[in-house]
């Protein structure tokens, strides 16, 4: 079933990888989530499937990057 690799550029450093779910159902949709290490500057991200080319093929419908460096709101008090 393989993994989805996230790289800085297509020949660049591997910065994350996510195990792909075992799926034999054509058209099945799922969500993958992973944390990426903080980087400065502007970079291209390259997403690469390592799954074998047999059986159902994986496709990407959308990618969303969410910045998580914001501080959590203060705890509620009574």
Short mmCIF file of N, CA and C in Angstrom, two decimals:
data_model
loop_
_atom_site.label_atom_id
_atom_site.label_comp_id
_atom_site.label_asym_id
_atom_site.label_seq_id
_atom_site.Cartn_x
_atom_site.Cartn_y
_atom_site.Cartn_z
N UNK A 1 0.81 -1.20 0.00
CA UNK A 1 0.00 0.00 0.00
C UNK A 1 0.84 1.25 0.00
N UNK A 2 2.01 1.29 0.59
CA UNK A 2 2.94 2.39 0.44
C UNK A 2 2.68 3.59 1.35
N UNK A 3 3.35 4.68 1.01
CA UNK A 3 3.27 5.91 1.79
C UNK A 3 3.11 7.11 0.86
N UNK A 4 2.67 8.21 1.44
CA UNK A 4 2.69 9.50 0.77
C UNK A 4 3.86 10.26 1.36
N UNK A 5 4.85 10.58 0.53
CA UNK A 5 6.02 11.32 0.99
C UNK A 5 5.83 12.81 0.72
N UNK A 6 6.31 13.63 1.66
CA UNK A 6 6.33 15.08 1.47
C UNK A 6 7.79 15.49 1.44
N UNK A 7 8.20 16.12 0.34
CA UNK A 7 9.61 16.50 0.16
C UNK A 7 9.72 17.99 -0.14
N UNK A 8 10.86 18.56 0.24
CA UNK A 8 11.19 19.94 -0.17
C UNK A 8 11.75 19.86 -1.57
N UNK A 9 10.91 20.07 -2.57
CA UNK A 9 11.32 19.88 -3.96
C UNK A 9 11.29 18.39 -4.29
N UNK A 10 11.13 18.06 -5.54
CA UNK A 10 10.97 16.64 -5.91
C UNK A 10 12.22 15.80 -5.72
N UNK A 11 13.38 16.42 -5.68
CA UNK A 11 14.62 15.68 -5.41
C UNK A 11 15.18 16.06 -4.04
N UNK A 12 14.40 16.81 -3.26
CA UNK A 12 14.89 17.35 -2.00
C UNK A 12 14.67 16.45 -0.80
N UNK A 13 14.89 17.05 0.34
CA UNK A 13 14.82 16.37 1.63
C UNK A 13 13.41 15.84 1.92
N UNK A 14 13.34 14.62 2.41
CA UNK A 14 12.09 14.03 2.88
C UNK A 14 11.78 14.65 4.23
N UNK A 15 10.65 15.39 4.33
CA UNK A 15 10.32 16.05 5.59
C UNK A 15 9.16 15.39 6.33
N UNK A 16 8.42 14.52 5.65
CA UNK A 16 7.33 13.79 6.31
C UNK A 16 6.90 12.63 5.42
N UNK A 17 6.33 11.62 6.04
CA UNK A 17 5.72 10.53 5.28
C UNK A 17 4.53 10.01 6.08
N UNK A 18 3.51 9.60 5.35
CA UNK A 18 2.26 9.13 5.96
C UNK A 18 1.91 7.78 5.34
N UNK A 19 1.63 6.80 6.18
CA UNK A 19 1.21 5.47 5.70
C UNK A 19 -0.13 5.60 4.98
N UNK A 20 -0.23 5.03 3.78
CA UNK A 20 -1.49 5.04 3.04
C UNK A 20 -2.39 3.93 3.57
N UNK A 21 -3.70 4.20 3.65
CA UNK A 21 -4.60 3.16 4.13
C UNK A 21 -4.72 2.03 3.12
N UNK A 22 -4.99 0.84 3.62
CA UNK A 22 -5.20 -0.31 2.76
C UNK A 22 -6.59 -0.20 2.17
N UNK A 23 -6.68 0.01 0.88
CA UNK A 23 -7.98 0.23 0.26
C UNK A 23 -8.08 -0.57 -1.02
N UNK A 24 -9.12 -1.36 -1.12
CA UNK A 24 -9.37 -2.10 -2.35
C UNK A 24 -10.62 -1.58 -3.03
N UNK A 25 -11.20 -0.49 -2.49
CA UNK A 25 -12.43 0.06 -3.02
C UNK A 25 -12.12 1.22 -3.96
N UNK A 26 -12.48 1.10 -5.21
CA UNK A 26 -12.24 2.14 -6.19
C UNK A 26 -13.04 3.38 -5.83
N UNK A 27 -12.40 4.54 -5.81
CA UNK A 27 -13.09 5.79 -5.54
C UNK A 27 -13.25 6.13 -4.07
N UNK A 28 -12.76 5.29 -3.17
CA UNK A 28 -12.87 5.58 -1.74
C UNK A 28 -12.07 6.83 -1.40
N UNK A 29 -12.66 7.71 -0.58
CA UNK A 29 -11.98 8.94 -0.18
C UNK A 29 -11.57 8.85 1.28
N UNK A 30 -10.44 9.47 1.61
CA UNK A 30 -9.96 9.49 2.99
C UNK A 30 -9.10 10.72 3.18
N UNK A 31 -8.85 11.07 4.43
CA UNK A 31 -8.04 12.23 4.78
C UNK A 31 -6.77 11.77 5.47
N UNK A 32 -5.65 12.35 5.07
CA UNK A 32 -4.37 12.09 5.72
C UNK A 32 -3.91 13.37 6.40
N UNK A 33 -3.33 13.24 7.58
CA UNK A 33 -2.80 14.40 8.30
C UNK A 33 -1.41 14.08 8.81
N UNK A 34 -0.53 15.07 8.77
CA UNK A 34 0.80 14.93 9.33
C UNK A 34 1.35 16.32 9.65
N UNK A 35 2.27 16.36 10.57
CA UNK A 35 2.94 17.62 10.91
C UNK A 35 4.17 17.77 10.03
N UNK A 36 4.46 19.00 9.64
CA UNK A 36 5.66 19.31 8.87
C UNK A 36 6.59 20.14 9.75
N UNK A 37 7.89 19.91 9.65
CA UNK A 37 8.82 20.70 10.46
C UNK A 37 8.83 22.15 9.99
N UNK A 38 9.04 23.07 10.93
CA UNK A 38 9.08 24.49 10.59
C UNK A 38 10.28 24.78 9.69
N UNK A 39 10.07 25.63 8.71
CA UNK A 39 11.13 26.05 7.79
C UNK A 39 10.99 27.56 7.57
N UNK A 40 12.08 28.21 7.28
CA UNK A 40 12.02 29.62 6.89
C UNK A 40 12.17 29.71 5.39
N UNK A 41 11.71 30.81 4.82
CA UNK A 41 11.84 31.01 3.38
C UNK A 41 10.68 30.40 2.61
N UNK A 42 10.83 30.41 1.31
CA UNK A 42 9.80 29.87 0.41
C UNK A 42 10.33 28.58 -0.21
N UNK A 43 9.50 27.54 -0.18
CA UNK A 43 9.92 26.23 -0.68
C UNK A 43 8.81 25.61 -1.51
N UNK A 44 9.19 24.80 -2.47
CA UNK A 44 8.23 23.96 -3.19
C UNK A 44 8.06 22.67 -2.41
N UNK A 45 6.82 22.19 -2.31
CA UNK A 45 6.57 20.88 -1.72
C UNK A 45 6.27 19.91 -2.84
N UNK A 46 6.82 18.73 -2.74
CA UNK A 46 6.57 17.67 -3.71
C UNK A 46 5.93 16.51 -2.96
N UNK A 47 4.78 16.05 -3.43
CA UNK A 47 4.08 14.92 -2.82
C UNK A 47 4.27 13.71 -3.73
N UNK A 48 4.72 12.60 -3.14
CA UNK A 48 5.06 11.42 -3.95
C UNK A 48 4.47 10.17 -3.29
N UNK A 49 3.75 9.38 -4.09
CA UNK A 49 3.24 8.09 -3.62
C UNK A 49 4.31 7.03 -3.81
N UNK A 50 4.50 6.17 -2.81
CA UNK A 50 5.43 5.06 -2.94
C UNK A 50 4.69 3.74 -3.15
N UNK A 51 3.38 3.80 -3.32
CA UNK A 51 2.58 2.58 -3.49
C UNK A 51 2.93 1.90 -4.81
N UNK A 52 2.89 0.56 -4.84
CA UNK A 52 3.14 -0.15 -6.09
C UNK A 52 2.08 0.19 -7.14
N UNK A 53 2.45 0.11 -8.40
CA UNK A 53 1.50 0.44 -9.48
C UNK A 53 0.74 -0.82 -9.87
N UNK A 54 -0.13 -1.24 -8.98
CA UNK A 54 -1.06 -2.35 -9.24
C UNK A 54 -2.23 -2.16 -8.28
N UNK A 55 -3.39 -2.62 -8.67
CA UNK A 55 -4.57 -2.38 -7.85
C UNK A 55 -5.01 -0.93 -7.99
N UNK A 56 -5.85 -0.47 -7.06
CA UNK A 56 -6.31 0.93 -7.13
C UNK A 56 -5.13 1.90 -7.03
N UNK A 57 -5.20 2.98 -7.80
CA UNK A 57 -4.18 4.03 -7.73
C UNK A 57 -4.69 5.16 -6.85
N UNK A 58 -3.80 5.80 -6.14
CA UNK A 58 -4.15 6.92 -5.27
C UNK A 58 -4.10 8.22 -6.06
N UNK A 59 -4.93 9.19 -5.67
CA UNK A 59 -4.94 10.52 -6.28
C UNK A 59 -5.14 11.54 -5.16
N UNK A 60 -4.71 12.77 -5.40
CA UNK A 60 -4.86 13.85 -4.42
C UNK A 60 -5.95 14.79 -4.90
N UNK A 61 -6.96 14.99 -4.06
CA UNK A 61 -8.05 15.91 -4.40
C UNK A 61 -7.77 17.32 -3.94
N UNK A 62 -7.11 17.47 -2.79
CA UNK A 62 -6.82 18.80 -2.25
C UNK A 62 -5.73 18.68 -1.20
N UNK A 63 -5.00 19.77 -1.00
CA UNK A 63 -3.98 19.86 0.04
C UNK A 63 -4.24 21.14 0.81
N UNK A 64 -4.21 21.05 2.12
CA UNK A 64 -4.42 22.22 2.96
C UNK A 64 -3.29 22.30 3.98
N UNK A 65 -2.58 23.43 3.99
CA UNK A 65 -1.53 23.67 4.97
C UNK A 65 -2.08 24.61 6.04
N UNK A 66 -1.94 24.21 7.29
CA UNK A 66 -2.49 24.98 8.41
C UNK A 66 -1.35 25.35 9.34
N UNK A 67 -1.18 26.64 9.58
CA UNK A 67 -0.14 27.10 10.51
C UNK A 67 -0.63 26.85 11.93
N UNK A 68 0.20 26.21 12.73
CA UNK A 68 -0.21 25.86 14.09
C UNK A 68 0.67 26.51 15.14
N UNK A 69 1.31 27.62 14.80
CA UNK A 69 2.20 28.28 15.76
C UNK A 69 1.48 29.26 16.67
N UNK A 70 0.21 29.52 16.40
CA UNK A 70 -0.54 30.45 17.24
C UNK A 70 -0.71 29.88 18.64
N UNK A 71 -0.68 30.76 19.63
CA UNK A 71 -0.86 30.32 21.01
C UNK A 71 -2.31 29.94 21.25
N UNK A 72 -2.51 28.98 22.12
CA UNK A 72 -3.86 28.57 22.50
C UNK A 72 -4.49 29.69 23.32
N UNK A 73 -5.81 29.87 23.21
CA UNK A 73 -6.47 30.90 24.03
C UNK A 73 -6.36 30.55 25.51
N UNK A 74 -6.41 31.56 26.38
CA UNK A 74 -6.32 31.27 27.81
C UNK A 74 -7.47 30.39 28.27
N UNK A 75 -7.22 29.59 29.29
CA UNK A 75 -8.25 28.70 29.83
C UNK A 75 -9.38 29.52 30.43
N UNK A 76 -10.58 29.02 30.30
CA UNK A 76 -11.74 29.71 30.87
C UNK A 76 -11.67 29.67 32.40
N UNK A 77 -12.09 30.74 33.02
CA UNK A 77 -12.14 30.80 34.49
C UNK A 77 -13.56 31.06 34.93
N UNK A 78 -13.88 30.66 36.17
CA UNK A 78 -15.24 30.88 36.69
C UNK A 78 -15.24 31.99 37.69
#
